[in-house]
């Protein structure tokens, strides 16, 4: 299993489940910052058409191209279903944001051979490793 920083270093396209249009929320600020550092952010939110200059999709299954990482900004109770969907689309890694923990989601990911991170923040890990996808 790759470390959190290895997952970020290897990822180029991040699907963000629960991405928010509200700039005051972490579910907006975190993906926006990752985008500023060069990652392509694909918002997954059934209530919006576009976020971060990208088309938004209602579910992971609706994304018409592969993603490298599924980042989850949903309550822990929803994480199990999101991880099942991530496995179904062939995502190689799933990341539950700070404060989100699910033993069942971890079990599903591990059984499917999917790298799994929980209770950690993308931007904190990006900064700690000084990662960027910019030239």
mmCIF file of N, CA and C in Angstrom:
data_model
loop_
_atom_site.group_PDB
_atom_site.id
_atom_site.type_symbol
_atom_site.label_atom_id
_atom_site.label_comp_id
_atom_site.label_asym_id
_atom_site.label_seq_id
_atom_site.Cartn_x
_atom_site.Cartn_y
_atom_site.Cartn_z
ATOM 1 N N UNK A 1 0.849 -1.187 0.000
ATOM 2 C CA UNK A 1 0.000 0.000 0.000
ATOM 3 C C UNK A 1 0.888 1.243 0.000
ATOM 4 N N UNK A 2 0.549 2.203 -0.867
ATOM 5 C CA UNK A 2 1.321 3.445 -0.945
ATOM 6 C C UNK A 2 1.003 4.351 0.244
ATOM 7 N N UNK A 3 1.964 5.202 0.580
ATOM 8 C CA UNK A 3 1.733 6.197 1.623
ATOM 9 C C UNK A 3 0.847 7.304 1.063
ATOM 10 N N UNK A 4 0.318 8.142 1.964
ATOM 11 C CA UNK A 4 -0.517 9.271 1.547
ATOM 12 C C UNK A 4 0.241 10.159 0.560
ATOM 13 N N UNK A 5 1.490 10.442 0.862
ATOM 14 C CA UNK A 5 2.258 11.325 -0.015
ATOM 15 C C UNK A 5 2.577 10.662 -1.358
ATOM 16 N N UNK A 6 2.784 9.344 -1.365
ATOM 17 C CA UNK A 6 2.999 8.638 -2.631
ATOM 18 C C UNK A 6 1.736 8.677 -3.490
ATOM 19 N N UNK A 7 0.588 8.510 -2.842
ATOM 20 C CA UNK A 7 -0.684 8.568 -3.575
ATOM 21 C C UNK A 7 -0.826 9.926 -4.257
ATOM 22 N N UNK A 8 -0.563 10.998 -3.522
ATOM 23 C CA UNK A 8 -0.670 12.345 -4.101
ATOM 24 C C UNK A 8 0.352 12.563 -5.203
ATOM 25 N N UNK A 9 1.564 12.089 -4.994
ATOM 26 C CA UNK A 9 2.611 12.266 -6.001
ATOM 27 C C UNK A 9 2.253 11.551 -7.305
ATOM 28 N N UNK A 10 1.592 10.401 -7.190
ATOM 29 C CA UNK A 10 1.232 9.606 -8.364
ATOM 30 C C UNK A 10 -0.048 10.079 -9.046
ATOM 31 N N UNK A 11 -0.904 10.784 -8.321
ATOM 32 C CA UNK A 11 -2.211 11.181 -8.857
ATOM 33 C C UNK A 11 -2.101 12.433 -9.728
ATOM 34 N N UNK A 12 -2.901 12.471 -10.768
ATOM 35 C CA UNK A 12 -3.039 13.676 -11.581
ATOM 36 C C UNK A 12 -4.488 14.161 -11.574
ATOM 37 N N UNK A 13 -5.435 13.209 -11.513
ATOM 38 C CA UNK A 13 -6.863 13.522 -11.568
ATOM 39 C C UNK A 13 -7.514 13.057 -10.261
ATOM 40 N N UNK A 14 -8.129 14.012 -9.559
ATOM 41 C CA UNK A 14 -8.771 13.717 -8.279
ATOM 42 C C UNK A 14 -10.268 13.995 -8.397
ATOM 43 N N UNK A 15 -11.077 12.962 -8.176
ATOM 44 C CA UNK A 15 -12.529 13.135 -8.100
ATOM 45 C C UNK A 15 -12.867 13.471 -6.650
ATOM 46 N N UNK A 16 -13.582 14.571 -6.439
ATOM 47 C CA UNK A 16 -13.902 15.027 -5.087
ATOM 48 C C UNK A 16 -15.394 14.841 -4.829
ATOM 49 N N UNK A 17 -15.709 13.790 -4.062
ATOM 50 C CA UNK A 17 -17.100 13.486 -3.732
ATOM 51 C C UNK A 17 -17.526 14.384 -2.574
ATOM 52 N N UNK A 18 -18.561 15.182 -2.821
ATOM 53 C CA UNK A 18 -19.023 16.129 -1.814
ATOM 54 C C UNK A 18 -18.398 17.504 -1.978
ATOM 55 N N UNK A 19 -17.783 17.758 -3.131
ATOM 56 C CA UNK A 19 -17.213 19.078 -3.396
ATOM 57 C C UNK A 19 -18.315 20.130 -3.233
ATOM 58 N N UNK A 20 -17.947 21.248 -2.608
ATOM 59 C CA UNK A 20 -18.937 22.277 -2.298
ATOM 60 C C UNK A 20 -18.702 23.548 -3.107
ATOM 61 N N UNK A 21 -19.795 24.221 -3.431
ATOM 62 C CA UNK A 21 -19.672 25.527 -4.099
ATOM 63 C C UNK A 21 -19.452 26.655 -3.095
ATOM 64 N N UNK A 22 -19.583 26.361 -1.802
ATOM 65 C CA UNK A 22 -19.441 27.367 -0.747
ATOM 66 C C UNK A 22 -17.957 27.567 -0.402
ATOM 67 N N UNK A 23 -17.367 28.706 -0.753
ATOM 68 C CA UNK A 23 -15.944 28.936 -0.503
ATOM 69 C C UNK A 23 -15.555 28.909 0.972
ATOM 70 N N UNK A 24 -16.528 29.001 1.878
ATOM 71 C CA UNK A 24 -16.229 28.958 3.304
ATOM 72 C C UNK A 24 -16.013 27.528 3.807
ATOM 73 N N UNK A 25 -16.378 26.542 3.000
ATOM 74 C CA UNK A 25 -16.264 25.147 3.431
ATOM 75 C C UNK A 25 -14.961 24.514 2.962
ATOM 76 N N UNK A 26 -14.439 23.607 3.792
ATOM 77 C CA UNK A 26 -13.224 22.869 3.424
ATOM 78 C C UNK A 26 -13.432 22.094 2.124
ATOM 79 N N UNK A 27 -14.649 21.635 1.876
ATOM 80 C CA UNK A 27 -14.949 20.870 0.667
ATOM 81 C C UNK A 27 -14.872 21.731 -0.591
ATOM 82 N N UNK A 28 -14.670 23.019 -0.440
ATOM 83 C CA UNK A 28 -14.394 23.923 -1.560
ATOM 84 C C UNK A 28 -12.926 24.351 -1.531
ATOM 85 N N UNK A 29 -12.468 24.770 -0.352
ATOM 86 C CA UNK A 29 -11.101 25.299 -0.230
ATOM 87 C C UNK A 29 -10.024 24.265 -0.563
ATOM 88 N N UNK A 30 -10.187 23.052 -0.070
ATOM 89 C CA UNK A 30 -9.164 22.020 -0.281
ATOM 90 C C UNK A 30 -9.022 21.674 -1.766
ATOM 91 N N UNK A 31 -10.116 21.308 -2.462
ATOM 92 C CA UNK A 31 -9.932 21.008 -3.884
ATOM 93 C C UNK A 31 -9.460 22.216 -4.693
ATOM 94 N N UNK A 32 -9.918 23.409 -4.332
ATOM 95 C CA UNK A 32 -9.465 24.610 -5.054
ATOM 96 C C UNK A 32 -7.958 24.787 -4.909
ATOM 97 N N UNK A 33 -7.439 24.543 -3.711
ATOM 98 C CA UNK A 33 -5.995 24.676 -3.528
ATOM 99 C C UNK A 33 -5.241 23.579 -4.289
ATOM 100 N N UNK A 34 -5.746 22.368 -4.254
ATOM 101 C CA UNK A 34 -5.084 21.296 -5.003
ATOM 102 C C UNK A 34 -5.053 21.636 -6.493
ATOM 103 N N UNK A 35 -6.122 22.232 -6.992
ATOM 104 C CA UNK A 35 -6.169 22.643 -8.392
ATOM 105 C C UNK A 35 -5.112 23.716 -8.676
ATOM 106 N N UNK A 36 -4.942 24.653 -7.741
ATOM 107 C CA UNK A 36 -3.928 25.703 -7.919
ATOM 108 C C UNK A 36 -2.517 25.124 -8.009
ATOM 109 N N UNK A 37 -2.310 23.968 -7.398
ATOM 110 C CA UNK A 37 -1.003 23.320 -7.447
ATOM 111 C C UNK A 37 -0.891 22.308 -8.584
ATOM 112 N N UNK A 38 -1.878 22.282 -9.474
ATOM 113 C CA UNK A 38 -1.745 21.524 -10.708
ATOM 114 C C UNK A 38 -2.537 20.240 -10.838
ATOM 115 N N UNK A 39 -3.255 19.818 -9.812
ATOM 116 C CA UNK A 39 -4.072 18.614 -9.939
ATOM 117 C C UNK A 39 -5.361 18.953 -10.677
ATOM 118 N N UNK A 40 -5.834 18.045 -11.491
ATOM 119 C CA UNK A 40 -7.147 18.218 -12.113
ATOM 120 C C UNK A 40 -8.187 17.729 -11.119
ATOM 121 N N UNK A 41 -9.135 18.590 -10.819
ATOM 122 C CA UNK A 41 -10.187 18.295 -9.852
ATOM 123 C C UNK A 41 -11.498 18.050 -10.596
ATOM 124 N N UNK A 42 -12.089 16.877 -10.354
ATOM 125 C CA UNK A 42 -13.384 16.547 -10.933
ATOM 126 C C UNK A 42 -14.408 16.540 -9.791
ATOM 127 N N UNK A 43 -15.288 17.550 -9.739
ATOM 128 C CA UNK A 43 -16.281 17.595 -8.658
ATOM 129 C C UNK A 43 -17.374 16.547 -8.843
ATOM 130 N N UNK A 44 -17.732 15.904 -7.727
ATOM 131 C CA UNK A 44 -18.842 14.954 -7.724
ATOM 132 C C UNK A 44 -19.860 15.498 -6.724
ATOM 133 N N UNK A 45 -20.922 16.070 -7.293
ATOM 134 C CA UNK A 45 -21.964 16.707 -6.497
ATOM 135 C C UNK A 45 -23.218 16.774 -7.365
ATOM 136 N N UNK A 46 -24.292 16.115 -6.957
ATOM 137 C CA UNK A 46 -25.484 16.072 -7.800
ATOM 138 C C UNK A 46 -26.269 17.379 -7.868
ATOM 139 N N UNK A 47 -25.879 18.388 -7.093
ATOM 140 C CA UNK A 47 -26.666 19.627 -7.061
ATOM 141 C C UNK A 47 -26.048 20.773 -7.858
ATOM 142 N N UNK A 48 -24.887 20.546 -8.491
ATOM 143 C CA UNK A 48 -24.254 21.605 -9.280
ATOM 144 C C UNK A 48 -23.852 21.070 -10.651
ATOM 145 N N UNK A 49 -23.728 21.972 -11.613
ATOM 146 C CA UNK A 49 -23.312 21.588 -12.966
ATOM 147 C C UNK A 49 -21.811 21.755 -13.164
ATOM 148 N N UNK A 50 -21.243 22.731 -12.447
ATOM 149 C CA UNK A 50 -19.826 23.032 -12.636
ATOM 150 C C UNK A 50 -19.232 23.594 -11.351
ATOM 151 N N UNK A 51 -18.002 23.205 -11.069
ATOM 152 C CA UNK A 51 -17.216 23.752 -9.957
ATOM 153 C C UNK A 51 -15.759 23.782 -10.380
ATOM 154 N N UNK A 52 -15.030 24.760 -9.931
ATOM 155 C CA UNK A 52 -13.591 24.867 -10.200
ATOM 156 C C UNK A 52 -13.294 24.884 -11.695
ATOM 157 N N UNK A 53 -14.268 25.353 -12.499
ATOM 158 C CA UNK A 53 -14.083 25.390 -13.949
ATOM 159 C C UNK A 53 -14.194 24.030 -14.611
ATOM 160 N N UNK A 54 -14.658 23.028 -13.888
ATOM 161 C CA UNK A 54 -14.807 21.664 -14.409
ATOM 162 C C UNK A 54 -16.274 21.255 -14.324
ATOM 163 N N UNK A 55 -16.695 20.424 -15.251
ATOM 164 C CA UNK A 55 -18.037 19.868 -15.183
ATOM 165 C C UNK A 55 -18.150 19.026 -13.913
ATOM 166 N N UNK A 56 -19.273 19.157 -13.217
ATOM 167 C CA UNK A 56 -19.546 18.337 -12.035
ATOM 168 C C UNK A 56 -20.398 17.147 -12.459
ATOM 169 N N UNK A 57 -20.201 16.038 -11.758
ATOM 170 C CA UNK A 57 -20.937 14.814 -12.050
ATOM 171 C C UNK A 57 -21.738 14.396 -10.825
ATOM 172 N N UNK A 58 -22.929 13.812 -11.034
ATOM 173 C CA UNK A 58 -23.756 13.415 -9.892
ATOM 174 C C UNK A 58 -23.163 12.249 -9.099
ATOM 175 N N UNK A 59 -22.472 11.326 -9.775
ATOM 176 C CA UNK A 59 -21.867 10.175 -9.103
ATOM 177 C C UNK A 59 -20.514 9.866 -9.734
ATOM 178 N N UNK A 60 -19.733 9.050 -9.052
ATOM 179 C CA UNK A 60 -18.450 8.622 -9.620
ATOM 180 C C UNK A 60 -18.659 7.871 -10.933
ATOM 181 N N UNK A 61 -19.699 7.061 -10.996
ATOM 182 C CA UNK A 61 -19.961 6.263 -12.201
ATOM 183 C C UNK A 61 -20.246 7.123 -13.428
ATOM 184 N N UNK A 62 -20.646 8.370 -13.226
ATOM 185 C CA UNK A 62 -20.953 9.263 -14.346
ATOM 186 C C UNK A 62 -19.707 9.904 -14.965
ATOM 187 N N UNK A 63 -18.578 9.834 -14.293
ATOM 188 C CA UNK A 63 -17.342 10.431 -14.823
ATOM 189 C C UNK A 63 -16.891 9.590 -16.015
ATOM 190 N N UNK A 64 -16.706 10.215 -17.194
ATOM 191 C CA UNK A 64 -16.437 9.435 -18.409
ATOM 192 C C UNK A 64 -14.965 9.070 -18.627
ATOM 193 N N UNK A 65 -14.114 9.307 -17.662
ATOM 194 C CA UNK A 65 -12.690 8.997 -17.824
ATOM 195 C C UNK A 65 -12.124 8.516 -16.491
ATOM 196 N N UNK A 66 -10.963 7.892 -16.518
ATOM 197 C CA UNK A 66 -10.377 7.379 -15.271
ATOM 198 C C UNK A 66 -9.982 8.501 -14.307
ATOM 199 N N UNK A 67 -10.017 8.176 -13.021
ATOM 200 C CA UNK A 67 -9.512 9.090 -11.995
ATOM 201 C C UNK A 67 -8.426 8.344 -11.206
ATOM 202 N N UNK A 68 -7.484 9.095 -10.682
ATOM 203 C CA UNK A 68 -6.368 8.507 -9.949
ATOM 204 C C UNK A 68 -6.641 8.397 -8.458
ATOM 205 N N UNK A 69 -7.542 9.242 -7.980
ATOM 206 C CA UNK A 69 -7.811 9.308 -6.548
ATOM 207 C C UNK A 69 -9.242 9.795 -6.347
ATOM 208 N N UNK A 70 -9.951 9.160 -5.415
ATOM 209 C CA UNK A 70 -11.282 9.620 -5.011
ATOM 210 C C UNK A 70 -11.133 10.220 -3.620
ATOM 211 N N UNK A 71 -11.380 11.517 -3.522
ATOM 212 C CA UNK A 71 -11.297 12.250 -2.253
ATOM 213 C C UNK A 71 -12.719 12.434 -1.734
ATOM 214 N N UNK A 72 -12.921 12.126 -0.443
ATOM 215 C CA UNK A 72 -14.279 12.082 0.102
ATOM 216 C C UNK A 72 -14.507 13.158 1.159
ATOM 217 N N UNK A 73 -15.456 14.039 0.869
ATOM 218 C CA UNK A 73 -15.947 15.055 1.807
ATOM 219 C C UNK A 73 -17.400 14.744 2.139
ATOM 220 N N UNK A 74 -17.654 13.564 2.647
ATOM 221 C CA UNK A 74 -18.993 13.150 3.043
ATOM 222 C C UNK A 74 -18.886 12.548 4.428
ATOM 223 N N UNK A 75 -19.997 12.487 5.161
ATOM 224 C CA UNK A 75 -19.950 11.878 6.493
ATOM 225 C C UNK A 75 -19.474 10.425 6.432
ATOM 226 N N UNK A 76 -18.899 9.959 7.546
ATOM 227 C CA UNK A 76 -18.394 8.586 7.612
ATOM 228 C C UNK A 76 -19.458 7.563 7.222
ATOM 229 N N UNK A 77 -20.707 7.823 7.559
ATOM 230 C CA UNK A 77 -21.787 6.889 7.221
ATOM 231 C C UNK A 77 -21.931 6.710 5.704
ATOM 232 N N UNK A 78 -21.557 7.725 4.934
ATOM 233 C CA UNK A 78 -21.645 7.658 3.473
ATOM 234 C C UNK A 78 -20.389 7.062 2.844
ATOM 235 N N UNK A 79 -19.308 6.971 3.606
ATOM 236 C CA UNK A 79 -18.018 6.558 3.054
ATOM 237 C C UNK A 79 -18.050 5.142 2.490
ATOM 238 N N UNK A 80 -18.788 4.260 3.119
ATOM 239 C CA UNK A 80 -18.844 2.870 2.657
ATOM 240 C C UNK A 80 -19.346 2.809 1.217
ATOM 241 N N UNK A 81 -20.438 3.489 0.938
ATOM 242 C CA UNK A 81 -20.987 3.474 -0.420
ATOM 243 C C UNK A 81 -20.050 4.174 -1.400
ATOM 244 N N UNK A 82 -19.419 5.254 -0.985
ATOM 245 C CA UNK A 82 -18.481 5.949 -1.874
ATOM 246 C C UNK A 82 -17.305 5.036 -2.213
ATOM 247 N N UNK A 83 -16.800 4.315 -1.229
ATOM 248 C CA UNK A 83 -15.680 3.398 -1.492
ATOM 249 C C UNK A 83 -16.133 2.276 -2.423
ATOM 250 N N UNK A 84 -17.329 1.764 -2.240
ATOM 251 C CA UNK A 84 -17.844 0.744 -3.168
ATOM 252 C C UNK A 84 -17.877 1.290 -4.603
ATOM 253 N N UNK A 85 -18.339 2.525 -4.745
ATOM 254 C CA UNK A 85 -18.387 3.151 -6.077
ATOM 255 C C UNK A 85 -16.982 3.363 -6.636
ATOM 256 N N UNK A 86 -16.049 3.765 -5.780
ATOM 257 C CA UNK A 86 -14.661 3.971 -6.213
ATOM 258 C C UNK A 86 -14.061 2.666 -6.723
ATOM 259 N N UNK A 87 -14.326 1.582 -6.008
ATOM 260 C CA UNK A 87 -13.851 0.261 -6.433
ATOM 261 C C UNK A 87 -14.488 -0.091 -7.783
ATOM 262 N N UNK A 88 -15.774 0.181 -7.925
ATOM 263 C CA UNK A 88 -16.497 -0.158 -9.154
ATOM 264 C C UNK A 88 -15.948 0.568 -10.378
ATOM 265 N N UNK A 89 -15.464 1.791 -10.202
ATOM 266 C CA UNK A 89 -14.928 2.531 -11.365
ATOM 267 C C UNK A 89 -13.436 2.275 -11.563
ATOM 268 N N UNK A 90 -12.846 1.473 -10.692
ATOM 269 C CA UNK A 90 -11.428 1.145 -10.847
ATOM 270 C C UNK A 90 -10.468 2.185 -10.323
ATOM 271 N N UNK A 91 -10.916 3.039 -9.422
ATOM 272 C CA UNK A 91 -10.014 4.036 -8.835
ATOM 273 C C UNK A 91 -8.927 3.315 -8.029
ATOM 274 N N UNK A 92 -7.674 3.706 -8.193
ATOM 275 C CA UNK A 92 -6.606 3.022 -7.473
ATOM 276 C C UNK A 92 -6.444 3.464 -6.026
ATOM 277 N N UNK A 93 -7.082 4.573 -5.645
ATOM 278 C CA UNK A 93 -6.917 5.090 -4.282
ATOM 279 C C UNK A 93 -8.146 5.864 -3.840
ATOM 280 N N UNK A 94 -8.404 5.794 -2.520
ATOM 281 C CA UNK A 94 -9.496 6.542 -1.891
ATOM 282 C C UNK A 94 -8.928 7.267 -0.686
ATOM 283 N N UNK A 95 -9.391 8.499 -0.485
ATOM 284 C CA UNK A 95 -8.897 9.352 0.599
ATOM 285 C C UNK A 95 -10.085 9.955 1.333
ATOM 286 N N UNK A 96 -10.244 9.638 2.610
ATOM 287 C CA UNK A 96 -11.282 10.254 3.437
ATOM 288 C C UNK A 96 -10.653 11.430 4.170
ATOM 289 N N UNK A 97 -11.242 12.582 4.019
ATOM 290 C CA UNK A 97 -10.683 13.816 4.574
ATOM 291 C C UNK A 97 -10.656 13.807 6.106
ATOM 292 N N UNK A 98 -10.016 14.819 6.638
ATOM 293 C CA UNK A 98 -9.834 14.978 8.079
ATOM 294 C C UNK A 98 -11.158 14.807 8.823
ATOM 295 N N UNK A 99 -11.152 13.956 9.853
ATOM 296 C CA UNK A 99 -12.344 13.731 10.664
ATOM 297 C C UNK A 99 -13.242 12.621 10.160
ATOM 298 N N UNK A 100 -12.917 12.022 9.012
ATOM 299 C CA UNK A 100 -13.755 10.968 8.452
ATOM 300 C C UNK A 100 -13.020 9.630 8.592
ATOM 301 N N UNK A 101 -13.652 8.709 9.323
ATOM 302 C CA UNK A 101 -13.071 7.396 9.594
ATOM 303 C C UNK A 101 -14.155 6.342 9.424
ATOM 304 N N UNK A 102 -13.814 5.232 8.768
ATOM 305 C CA UNK A 102 -14.779 4.144 8.588
ATOM 306 C C UNK A 102 -14.043 2.815 8.456
ATOM 307 N N UNK A 103 -14.194 1.966 9.454
ATOM 308 C CA UNK A 103 -13.563 0.645 9.417
ATOM 309 C C UNK A 103 -14.108 -0.184 8.253
ATOM 310 N N UNK A 104 -15.401 -0.076 7.989
ATOM 311 C CA UNK A 104 -16.011 -0.837 6.892
ATOM 312 C C UNK A 104 -15.498 -0.348 5.536
ATOM 313 N N UNK A 105 -15.385 0.959 5.351
ATOM 314 C CA UNK A 105 -14.847 1.501 4.097
ATOM 315 C C UNK A 105 -13.404 1.033 3.904
ATOM 316 N N UNK A 106 -12.620 1.051 4.987
ATOM 317 C CA UNK A 106 -11.228 0.580 4.917
ATOM 318 C C UNK A 106 -11.196 -0.891 4.491
ATOM 319 N N UNK A 107 -12.053 -1.721 5.085
ATOM 320 C CA UNK A 107 -12.079 -3.141 4.751
ATOM 321 C C UNK A 107 -12.397 -3.359 3.276
ATOM 322 N N UNK A 108 -13.389 -2.640 2.767
ATOM 323 C CA UNK A 108 -13.782 -2.773 1.356
ATOM 324 C C UNK A 108 -12.617 -2.383 0.450
ATOM 325 N N UNK A 109 -11.974 -1.271 0.751
ATOM 326 C CA UNK A 109 -10.843 -0.810 -0.064
ATOM 327 C C UNK A 109 -9.706 -1.824 -0.026
ATOM 328 N N UNK A 110 -9.347 -2.274 1.160
ATOM 329 C CA UNK A 110 -8.229 -3.212 1.292
ATOM 330 C C UNK A 110 -8.517 -4.525 0.574
ATOM 331 N N UNK A 111 -9.736 -5.032 0.690
ATOM 332 C CA UNK A 111 -10.090 -6.283 0.011
ATOM 333 C C UNK A 111 -10.037 -6.139 -1.510
ATOM 334 N N UNK A 112 -10.274 -4.924 -2.003
ATOM 335 C CA UNK A 112 -10.243 -4.666 -3.444
ATOM 336 C C UNK A 112 -8.838 -4.278 -3.926
ATOM 337 N N UNK A 113 -7.878 -4.146 -2.997
ATOM 338 C CA UNK A 113 -6.531 -3.749 -3.379
ATOM 339 C C UNK A 113 -6.401 -2.265 -3.686
ATOM 340 N N UNK A 114 -7.303 -1.469 -3.129
ATOM 341 C CA UNK A 114 -7.306 -0.026 -3.348
ATOM 342 C C UNK A 114 -6.564 0.651 -2.194
ATOM 343 N N UNK A 115 -5.620 1.545 -2.527
ATOM 344 C CA UNK A 115 -4.935 2.311 -1.486
ATOM 345 C C UNK A 115 -5.955 3.151 -0.741
ATOM 346 N N UNK A 116 -5.774 3.292 0.573
ATOM 347 C CA UNK A 116 -6.792 3.915 1.412
ATOM 348 C C UNK A 116 -6.139 4.812 2.455
ATOM 349 N N UNK A 117 -6.643 6.035 2.545
ATOM 350 C CA UNK A 117 -6.201 6.995 3.553
ATOM 351 C C UNK A 117 -7.453 7.540 4.213
ATOM 352 N N UNK A 118 -7.423 7.707 5.537
ATOM 353 C CA UNK A 118 -8.564 8.318 6.211
ATOM 354 C C UNK A 118 -8.073 9.298 7.263
ATOM 355 N N UNK A 119 -8.950 10.244 7.583
ATOM 356 C CA UNK A 119 -8.676 11.215 8.641
ATOM 357 C C UNK A 119 -7.410 12.024 8.389
ATOM 358 N N UNK A 120 -7.191 12.366 7.119
ATOM 359 C CA UNK A 120 -6.044 13.203 6.763
ATOM 360 C C UNK A 120 -6.476 14.190 5.685
ATOM 361 N N UNK A 121 -5.785 15.308 5.645
ATOM 362 C CA UNK A 121 -6.142 16.382 4.713
ATOM 363 C C UNK A 121 -5.182 16.421 3.523
ATOM 364 N N UNK A 122 -5.749 16.481 2.323
ATOM 365 C CA UNK A 122 -4.938 16.564 1.106
ATOM 366 C C UNK A 122 -3.944 17.715 1.145
ATOM 367 N N UNK A 123 -4.427 18.909 1.525
ATOM 368 C CA UNK A 123 -3.526 20.066 1.436
ATOM 369 C C UNK A 123 -2.423 20.024 2.491
ATOM 370 N N UNK A 124 -2.703 19.428 3.631
ATOM 371 C CA UNK A 124 -1.662 19.278 4.658
ATOM 372 C C UNK A 124 -0.588 18.323 4.150
ATOM 373 N N UNK A 125 -0.995 17.194 3.580
ATOM 374 C CA UNK A 125 -0.032 16.216 3.055
ATOM 375 C C UNK A 125 0.729 16.784 1.856
ATOM 376 N N UNK A 126 0.033 17.533 1.013
ATOM 377 C CA UNK A 126 0.700 18.154 -0.139
ATOM 378 C C UNK A 126 1.790 19.099 0.335
ATOM 379 N N UNK A 127 1.451 19.943 1.326
ATOM 380 C CA UNK A 127 2.409 20.919 1.832
ATOM 381 C C UNK A 127 3.572 20.238 2.554
ATOM 382 N N UNK A 128 3.268 19.196 3.336
ATOM 383 C CA UNK A 128 4.319 18.500 4.089
ATOM 384 C C UNK A 128 5.376 17.902 3.159
ATOM 385 N N UNK A 129 4.929 17.431 2.003
ATOM 386 C CA UNK A 129 5.860 16.818 1.047
ATOM 387 C C UNK A 129 6.320 17.795 -0.022
ATOM 388 N N UNK A 130 5.827 19.041 0.054
ATOM 389 C CA UNK A 130 6.151 20.068 -0.941
ATOM 390 C C UNK A 130 5.868 19.574 -2.359
ATOM 391 N N UNK A 131 4.688 18.964 -2.534
ATOM 392 C CA UNK A 131 4.313 18.405 -3.820
ATOM 393 C C UNK A 131 3.624 19.446 -4.689
ATOM 394 N N UNK A 132 3.842 19.344 -5.983
ATOM 395 C CA UNK A 132 3.134 20.151 -6.958
ATOM 396 C C UNK A 132 3.078 19.360 -8.261
ATOM 397 N N UNK A 133 2.083 19.661 -9.065
ATOM 398 C CA UNK A 133 2.011 19.064 -10.410
ATOM 399 C C UNK A 133 2.265 20.155 -11.444
ATOM 400 N N UNK A 134 2.654 21.332 -11.000
ATOM 401 C CA UNK A 134 2.960 22.426 -11.910
ATOM 402 C C UNK A 134 4.364 22.236 -12.485
ATOM 403 N N UNK A 135 4.577 22.696 -13.725
ATOM 404 C CA UNK A 135 5.920 22.563 -14.329
ATOM 405 C C UNK A 135 6.963 23.403 -13.623
#
